[in-house]
Short mmCIF file of C-alpha atoms in Angstrom, two decimals:
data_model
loop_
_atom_site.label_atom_id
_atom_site.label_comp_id
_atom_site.label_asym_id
_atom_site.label_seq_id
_atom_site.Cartn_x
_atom_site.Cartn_y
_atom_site.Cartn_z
CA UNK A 1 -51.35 -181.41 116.02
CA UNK A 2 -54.42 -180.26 117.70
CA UNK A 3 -56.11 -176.74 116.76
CA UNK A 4 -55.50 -175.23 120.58
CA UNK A 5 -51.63 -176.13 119.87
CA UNK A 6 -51.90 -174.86 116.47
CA UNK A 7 -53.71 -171.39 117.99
CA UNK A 8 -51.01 -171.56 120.96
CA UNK A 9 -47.99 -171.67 118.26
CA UNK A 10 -49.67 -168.78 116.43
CA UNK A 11 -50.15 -166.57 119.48
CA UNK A 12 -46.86 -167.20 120.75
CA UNK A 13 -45.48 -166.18 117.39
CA UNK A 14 -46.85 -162.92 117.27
CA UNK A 15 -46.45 -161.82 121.20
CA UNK A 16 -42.68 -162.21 120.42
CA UNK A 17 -42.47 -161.73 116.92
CA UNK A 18 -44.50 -158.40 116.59
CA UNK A 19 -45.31 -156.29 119.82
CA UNK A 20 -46.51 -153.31 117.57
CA UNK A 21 -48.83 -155.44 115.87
CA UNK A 22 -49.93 -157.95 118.49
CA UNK A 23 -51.17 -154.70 120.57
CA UNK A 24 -53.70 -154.19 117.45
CA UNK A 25 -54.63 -157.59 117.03
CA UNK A 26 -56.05 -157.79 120.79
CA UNK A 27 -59.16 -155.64 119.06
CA UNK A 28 -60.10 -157.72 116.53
CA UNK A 29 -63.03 -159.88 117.08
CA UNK A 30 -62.27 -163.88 118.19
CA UNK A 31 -62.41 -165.77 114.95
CA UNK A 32 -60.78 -162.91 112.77
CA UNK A 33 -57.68 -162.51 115.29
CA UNK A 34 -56.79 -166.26 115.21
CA UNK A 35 -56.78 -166.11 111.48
CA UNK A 36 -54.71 -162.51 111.72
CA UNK A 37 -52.20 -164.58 113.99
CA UNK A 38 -52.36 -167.80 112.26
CA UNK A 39 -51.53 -165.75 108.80
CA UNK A 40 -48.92 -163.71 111.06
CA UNK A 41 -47.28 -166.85 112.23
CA UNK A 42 -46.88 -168.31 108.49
CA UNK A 43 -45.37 -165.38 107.05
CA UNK A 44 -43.24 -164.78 110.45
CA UNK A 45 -42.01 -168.46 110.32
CA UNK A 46 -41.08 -168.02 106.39
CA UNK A 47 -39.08 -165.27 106.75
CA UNK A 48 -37.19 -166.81 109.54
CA UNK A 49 -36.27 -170.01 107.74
CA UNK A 50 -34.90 -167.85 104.92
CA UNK A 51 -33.25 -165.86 107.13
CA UNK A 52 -32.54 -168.01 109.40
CA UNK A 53 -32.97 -166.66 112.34
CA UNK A 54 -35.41 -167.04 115.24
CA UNK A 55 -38.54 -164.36 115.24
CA UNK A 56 -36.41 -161.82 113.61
CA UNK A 57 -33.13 -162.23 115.80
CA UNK A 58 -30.20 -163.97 115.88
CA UNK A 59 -28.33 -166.31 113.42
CA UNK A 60 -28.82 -170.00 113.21
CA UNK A 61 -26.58 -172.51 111.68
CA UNK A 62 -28.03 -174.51 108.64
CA UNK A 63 -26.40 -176.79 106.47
CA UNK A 64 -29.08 -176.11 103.90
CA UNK A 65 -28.55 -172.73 101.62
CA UNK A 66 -31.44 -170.21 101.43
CA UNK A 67 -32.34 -171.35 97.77
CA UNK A 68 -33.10 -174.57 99.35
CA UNK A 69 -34.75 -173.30 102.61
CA UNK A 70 -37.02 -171.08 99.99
CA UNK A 71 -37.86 -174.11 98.07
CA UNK A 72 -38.57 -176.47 100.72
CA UNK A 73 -40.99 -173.70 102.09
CA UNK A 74 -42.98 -173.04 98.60
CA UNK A 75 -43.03 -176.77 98.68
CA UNK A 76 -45.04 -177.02 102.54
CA UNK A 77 -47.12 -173.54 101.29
CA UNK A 78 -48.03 -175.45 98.19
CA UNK A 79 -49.18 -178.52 100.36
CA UNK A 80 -51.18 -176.35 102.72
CA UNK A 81 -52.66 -174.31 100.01
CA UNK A 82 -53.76 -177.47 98.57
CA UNK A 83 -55.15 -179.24 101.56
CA UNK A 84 -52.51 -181.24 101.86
CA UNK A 85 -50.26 -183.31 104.97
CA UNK A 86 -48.17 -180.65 106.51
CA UNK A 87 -46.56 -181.33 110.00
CA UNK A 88 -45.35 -177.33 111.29
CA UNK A 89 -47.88 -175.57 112.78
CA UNK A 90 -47.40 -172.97 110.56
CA UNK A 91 -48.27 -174.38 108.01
CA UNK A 92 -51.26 -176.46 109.47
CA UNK A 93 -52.44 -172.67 110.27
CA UNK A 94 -51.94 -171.59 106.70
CA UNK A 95 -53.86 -174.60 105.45
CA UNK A 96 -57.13 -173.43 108.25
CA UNK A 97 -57.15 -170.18 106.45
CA UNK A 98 -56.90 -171.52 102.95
CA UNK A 99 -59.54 -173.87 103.72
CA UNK A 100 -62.04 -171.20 105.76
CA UNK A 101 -61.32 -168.26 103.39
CA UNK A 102 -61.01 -167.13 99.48
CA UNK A 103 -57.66 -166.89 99.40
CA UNK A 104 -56.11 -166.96 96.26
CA UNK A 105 -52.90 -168.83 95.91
CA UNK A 106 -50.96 -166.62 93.93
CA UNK A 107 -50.92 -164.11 97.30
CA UNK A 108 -48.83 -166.69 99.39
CA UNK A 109 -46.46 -167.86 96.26
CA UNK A 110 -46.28 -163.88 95.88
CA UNK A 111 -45.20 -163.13 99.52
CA UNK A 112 -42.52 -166.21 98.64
CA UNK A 113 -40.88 -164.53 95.98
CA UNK A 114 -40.84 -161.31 98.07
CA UNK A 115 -38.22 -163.66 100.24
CA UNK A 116 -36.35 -164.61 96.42
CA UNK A 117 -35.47 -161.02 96.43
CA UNK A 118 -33.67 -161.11 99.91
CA UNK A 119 -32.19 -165.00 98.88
CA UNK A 120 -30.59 -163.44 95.66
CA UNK A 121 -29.40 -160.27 97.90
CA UNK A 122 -31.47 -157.73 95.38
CA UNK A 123 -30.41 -154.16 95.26
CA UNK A 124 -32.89 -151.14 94.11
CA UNK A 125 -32.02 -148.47 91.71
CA UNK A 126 -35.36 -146.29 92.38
CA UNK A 127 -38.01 -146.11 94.80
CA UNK A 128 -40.09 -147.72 91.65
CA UNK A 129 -37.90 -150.12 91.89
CA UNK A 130 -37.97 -150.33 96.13
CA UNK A 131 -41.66 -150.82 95.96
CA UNK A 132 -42.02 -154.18 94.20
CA UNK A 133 -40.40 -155.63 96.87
CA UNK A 134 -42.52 -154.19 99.18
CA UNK A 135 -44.96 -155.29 97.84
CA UNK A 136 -44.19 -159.00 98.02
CA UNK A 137 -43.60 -159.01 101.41
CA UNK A 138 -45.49 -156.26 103.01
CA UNK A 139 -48.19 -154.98 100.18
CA UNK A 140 -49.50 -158.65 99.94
CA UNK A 141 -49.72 -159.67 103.37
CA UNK A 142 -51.84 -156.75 103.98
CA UNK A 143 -54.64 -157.60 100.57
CA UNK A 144 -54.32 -161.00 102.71
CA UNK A 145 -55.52 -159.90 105.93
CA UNK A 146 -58.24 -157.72 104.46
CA UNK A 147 -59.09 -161.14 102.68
CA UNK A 148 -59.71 -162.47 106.46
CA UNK A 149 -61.40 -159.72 107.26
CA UNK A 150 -64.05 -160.33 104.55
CA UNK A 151 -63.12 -158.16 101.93
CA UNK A 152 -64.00 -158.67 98.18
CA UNK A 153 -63.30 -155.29 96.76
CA UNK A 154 -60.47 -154.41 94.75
CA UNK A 155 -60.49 -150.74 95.76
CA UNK A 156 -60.72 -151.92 99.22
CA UNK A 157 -57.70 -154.91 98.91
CA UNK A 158 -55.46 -151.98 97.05
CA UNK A 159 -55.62 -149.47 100.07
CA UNK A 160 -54.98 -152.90 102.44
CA UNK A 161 -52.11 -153.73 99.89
CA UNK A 162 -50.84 -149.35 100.92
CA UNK A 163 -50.74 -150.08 104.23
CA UNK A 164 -48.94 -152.86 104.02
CA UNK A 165 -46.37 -150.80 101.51
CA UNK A 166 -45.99 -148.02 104.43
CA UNK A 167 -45.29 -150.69 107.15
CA UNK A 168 -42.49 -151.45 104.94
CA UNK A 169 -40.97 -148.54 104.00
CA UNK A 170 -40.89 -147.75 108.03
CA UNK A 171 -39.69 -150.66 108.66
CA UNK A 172 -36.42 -150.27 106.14
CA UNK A 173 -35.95 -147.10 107.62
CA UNK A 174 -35.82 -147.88 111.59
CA UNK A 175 -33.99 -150.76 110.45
CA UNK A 176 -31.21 -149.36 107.89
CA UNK A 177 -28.19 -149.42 109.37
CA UNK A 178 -29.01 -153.45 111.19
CA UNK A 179 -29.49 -154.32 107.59
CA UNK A 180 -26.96 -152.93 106.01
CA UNK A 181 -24.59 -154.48 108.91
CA UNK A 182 -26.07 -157.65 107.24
CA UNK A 183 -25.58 -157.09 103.80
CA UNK A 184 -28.50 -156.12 103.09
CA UNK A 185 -29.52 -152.66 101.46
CA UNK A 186 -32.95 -151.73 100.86
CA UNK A 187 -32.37 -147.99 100.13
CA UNK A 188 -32.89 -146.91 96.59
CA UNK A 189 -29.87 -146.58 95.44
CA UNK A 190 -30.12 -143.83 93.72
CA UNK A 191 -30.54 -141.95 97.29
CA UNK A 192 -27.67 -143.19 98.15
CA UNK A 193 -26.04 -141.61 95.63
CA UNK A 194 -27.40 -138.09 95.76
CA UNK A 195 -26.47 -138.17 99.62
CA UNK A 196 -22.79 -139.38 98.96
CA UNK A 197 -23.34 -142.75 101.23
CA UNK A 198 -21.13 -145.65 99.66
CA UNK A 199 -23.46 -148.98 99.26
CA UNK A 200 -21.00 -150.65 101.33
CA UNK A 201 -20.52 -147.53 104.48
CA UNK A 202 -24.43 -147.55 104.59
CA UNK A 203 -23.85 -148.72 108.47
CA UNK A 204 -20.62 -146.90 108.99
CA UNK A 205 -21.29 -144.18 111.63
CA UNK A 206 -19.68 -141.40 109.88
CA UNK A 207 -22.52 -141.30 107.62
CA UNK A 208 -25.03 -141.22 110.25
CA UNK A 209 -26.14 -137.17 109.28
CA UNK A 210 -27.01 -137.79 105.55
CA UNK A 211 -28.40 -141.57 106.38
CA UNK A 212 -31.05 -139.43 108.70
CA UNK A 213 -31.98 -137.51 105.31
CA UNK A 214 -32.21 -141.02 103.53
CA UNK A 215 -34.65 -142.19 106.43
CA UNK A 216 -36.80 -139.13 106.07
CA UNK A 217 -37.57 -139.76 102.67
CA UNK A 218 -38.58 -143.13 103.02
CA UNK A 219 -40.55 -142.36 106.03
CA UNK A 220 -42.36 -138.99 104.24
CA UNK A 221 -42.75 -141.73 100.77
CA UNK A 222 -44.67 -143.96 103.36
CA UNK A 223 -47.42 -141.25 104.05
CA UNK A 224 -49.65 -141.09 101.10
CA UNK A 225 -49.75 -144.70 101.16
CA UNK A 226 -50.64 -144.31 105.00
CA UNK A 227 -53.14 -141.60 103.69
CA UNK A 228 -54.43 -143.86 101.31
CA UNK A 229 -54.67 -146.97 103.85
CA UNK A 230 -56.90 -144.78 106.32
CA UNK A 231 -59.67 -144.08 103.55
CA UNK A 232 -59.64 -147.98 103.31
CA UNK A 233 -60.28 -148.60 106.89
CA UNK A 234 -63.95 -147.32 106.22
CA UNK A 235 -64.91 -149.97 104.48
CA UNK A 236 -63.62 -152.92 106.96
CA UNK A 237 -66.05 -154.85 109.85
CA UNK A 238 -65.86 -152.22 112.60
CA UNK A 239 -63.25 -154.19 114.86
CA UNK A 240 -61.30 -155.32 112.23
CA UNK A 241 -61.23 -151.39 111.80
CA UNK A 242 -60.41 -150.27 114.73
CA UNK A 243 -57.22 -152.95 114.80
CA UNK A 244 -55.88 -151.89 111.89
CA UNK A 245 -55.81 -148.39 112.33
CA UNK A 246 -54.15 -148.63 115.94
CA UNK A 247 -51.49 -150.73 114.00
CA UNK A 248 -51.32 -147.56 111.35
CA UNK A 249 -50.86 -145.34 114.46
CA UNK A 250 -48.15 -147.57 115.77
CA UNK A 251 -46.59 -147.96 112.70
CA UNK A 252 -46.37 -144.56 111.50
CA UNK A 253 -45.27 -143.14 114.63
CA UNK A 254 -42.16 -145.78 114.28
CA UNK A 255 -41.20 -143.48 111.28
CA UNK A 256 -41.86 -140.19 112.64
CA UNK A 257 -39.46 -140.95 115.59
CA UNK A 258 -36.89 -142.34 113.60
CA UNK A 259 -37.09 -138.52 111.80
CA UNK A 260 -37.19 -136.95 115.33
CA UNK A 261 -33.83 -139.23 116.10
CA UNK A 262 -32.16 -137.87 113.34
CA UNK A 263 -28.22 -139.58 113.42
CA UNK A 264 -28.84 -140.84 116.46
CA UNK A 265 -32.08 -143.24 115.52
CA UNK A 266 -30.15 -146.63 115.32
CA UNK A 267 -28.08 -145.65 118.61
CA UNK A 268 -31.37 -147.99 119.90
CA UNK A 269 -33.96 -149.63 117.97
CA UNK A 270 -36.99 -147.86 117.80
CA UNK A 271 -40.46 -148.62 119.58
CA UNK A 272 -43.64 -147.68 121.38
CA UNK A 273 -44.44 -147.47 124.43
CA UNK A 274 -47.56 -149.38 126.55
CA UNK A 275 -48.98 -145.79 126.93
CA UNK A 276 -48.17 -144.77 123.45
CA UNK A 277 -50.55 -148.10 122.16
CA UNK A 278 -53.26 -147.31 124.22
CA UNK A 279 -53.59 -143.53 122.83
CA UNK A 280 -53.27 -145.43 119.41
CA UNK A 281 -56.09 -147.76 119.80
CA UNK A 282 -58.32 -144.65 120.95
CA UNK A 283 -57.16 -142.58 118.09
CA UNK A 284 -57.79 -146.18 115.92
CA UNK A 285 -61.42 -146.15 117.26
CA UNK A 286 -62.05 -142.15 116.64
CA UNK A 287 -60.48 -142.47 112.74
CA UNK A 288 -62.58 -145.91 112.52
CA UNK A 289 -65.67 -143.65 112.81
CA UNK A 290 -64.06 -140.95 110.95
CA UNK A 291 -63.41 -142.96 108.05
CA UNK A 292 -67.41 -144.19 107.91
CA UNK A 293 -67.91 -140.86 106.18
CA UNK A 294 -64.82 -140.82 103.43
CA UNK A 295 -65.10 -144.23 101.76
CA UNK A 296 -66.15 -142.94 98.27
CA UNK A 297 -63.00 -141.09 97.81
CA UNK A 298 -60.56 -141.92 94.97
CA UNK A 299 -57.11 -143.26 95.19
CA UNK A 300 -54.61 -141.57 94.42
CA UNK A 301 -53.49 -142.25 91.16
CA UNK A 302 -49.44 -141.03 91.45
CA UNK A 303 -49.41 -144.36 93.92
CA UNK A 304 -47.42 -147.18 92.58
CA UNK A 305 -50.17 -149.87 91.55
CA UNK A 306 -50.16 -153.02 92.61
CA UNK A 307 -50.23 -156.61 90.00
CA UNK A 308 -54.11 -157.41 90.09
CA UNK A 309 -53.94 -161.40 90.95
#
C-alpha cells in the first residue's frame, strides 16, 4: 500500500469518524496532522474491531469473539510497533509513526487494554475507579499526540494525558443512555446509587431527571482536568496549540449542552455546529496566546495521576 492511500485511509477515517476533532486537526501544520490522523485512524479502527462496528455505528456480524478480535489486534500493533509486515492501513500508519517518532510501546499496548475493559464488560464502583479506564483509552491517546507534537516533558505529557481524561468523561456523558442500551455502563456506580437509577434502567426513560444529575457530575469532574489541559497548551508548537485547544472548546461545550439539555439530552445526540467550530478555533488561537504566559503553573495535585510509562 502506497503512503497517499495510507494518508487517504487516515483522512477518510477521521472526516467520518470524528467531526469535532477533524475541525481541529485542519490547524495543525502538514506533517503533524497526517501523524494526528494516522494515530486517529489506528485507535478509531481498534475500537471498531472490538466493537465491531463501523466508525462508531452500527453492528457487524463476526464469527470471531472480542477476546479474539483484541488479540489479533495487539498481535498487528505489536508487528507495527516493531517494524514489522502489516497489510491494514491502519496499521501501516501506526508503524510510520512508530518509526518517525519516540513513541514508547507501552502507550499503544496501554490504549489496548483500555479496549480489555469494554471486552470483559467492566463496571466502576467510584470515579477513582472510572478514571483508569479513561485513561487507557482517552488519557493515553492524548500523552500520544503530544508525543507527535514533539513533546518530551512529563509535566507537559500529564496535562495532554487531562485532556484526553475530559474528552472522556464528556463523551460517557452525551453518550449514557446509547451505552447503557448496549450494555454498557460507564457511570460510577456508586452515582448510580445515590440517584436511585438501577444498573440495568440506566436507559429507561423514566429515569431521565436524575440521569441529567448523573451527567452533570461527570461533565463538572471533566473541568479541572480541562483546566489543567489549557495550562498545557502553552507549552505545545504554536499550531499544534491552537488545534488542540479548538478541540477543548468543542469538546467541552459537548458537556455543557448535555447540562443545558437536562432529561431531554439523549432525545438527539449532541453536537456542534459549523459556526460553533469556527468561534472555537478563534477562541483556540486567543487561549493559545493566553496560555504563553501561564506555563510555570503547578498541577493540581487532587487530579488523579496518571502510571508514568
Amino acid at each position: 500500500m502506497t503512503i497517499a492511500s495510507t494518508q487517504n485511509y487516515a483522512d477518510q477515517s477521521i472526516a467520518q469518524g470524528s467531526q469535532s476533532f477533524a475541525a481541529a486537526a485542519k490547524l495543525f501544520d502538514a506533517q503533524t496532522r497526517q501523524d494526528v490522523t494516522k494515530l486517529y485512524a489506528w485507535c478509531r479502527y481498534c475500537d471498531d474491531v472490538v466493537d465491531g462496528q463501523v466508525l462508531g455505528h452500527g453492528k457487524q456480524i463476526s464469527e470471531q469473539s472480542p477476546e479474539e478480535r483484541l488479540a489479533e489486534l495487539t498481535q498487528a500493533t505489536l508487528n507495527a510497533l516493531d517494524g514489522g509486515p502489516v497489510e491494514h492501513p491502519a496499521f501501516i500508519g501506526l508503524r510510520d509513526i512508530a518509526q518517525h517518532h519516540e513513541l514508547s510501546r507501552a502507550l499503544p499496548l496501554a490504549h489496548l487494554e483500555g479496549f480489555r475493559a469494554d471486552v470483559e464488560h467492566r463496571r466502576y464502583r467510584t470515579l477513582y475507579d472510572l478514571m483508569t479506564y479513561c485513561y487507557g483509552v482517552a488519557g493515553v491517546v492524548g500523552i500520544m499526540m503530544a508525543d507527535i507534537m514533539g513533546v518530551r516533558d512529563v509535566k507537559v505529557l500529564d496535562r495532554a494525558c487531562d485532556l484526553g481524561l475530559a474528552f472522556q468523561l464528556t463523551n460517557i456523558a452525551r453518550d449514557i443512555v446509547e451505552d447503557a442500551e448496549n450494555g454498557r455502563i460507564y457511570v460510577p456506580l456508586d452515582w448510580l446509587d445515590e440517584a436511585g437509577i438501577p444498573v440495568d434502567g440506566a436507559a429507561s426513560s423514566q429515569h431521565r431527571d436524575a440521569l441529567a444529575i448523573v451527567a452533570k457530575r461527570l461533565v463538572d469532574a471533566a473541568e479541572p482536568y480541562y483546566a489543567s489541559a489549557r495550562v498545557g497548551i502553552g507549552s505545545l508548537p504554536f499550531r499544534s496549540a491552537t488545534a488542540i485547544a479548538t478541540a477543548l472548546y468543542v469538546y467541552r461545550a459537548i458537556g455543557q449542552e448535555v447540562v443545558k439539555r437536562g432529561p431531554s439530552a439523549w432525545d438527539e445526540r449532541v453536537r456542534t455546529s459549523r459556526l460553533q467550530k469556527s468561534s472555537f478555533a478563534a477562541k483556540g488561537l486567543a487561549q493559545t496566546v493566553k496560555s504563553r504566559c501561564h506555563v510555570g503553573v503547578p498541577r493540581d495535585d487532587s487530579l488523579w495521576k496518571r502510571p508514568l510509562v
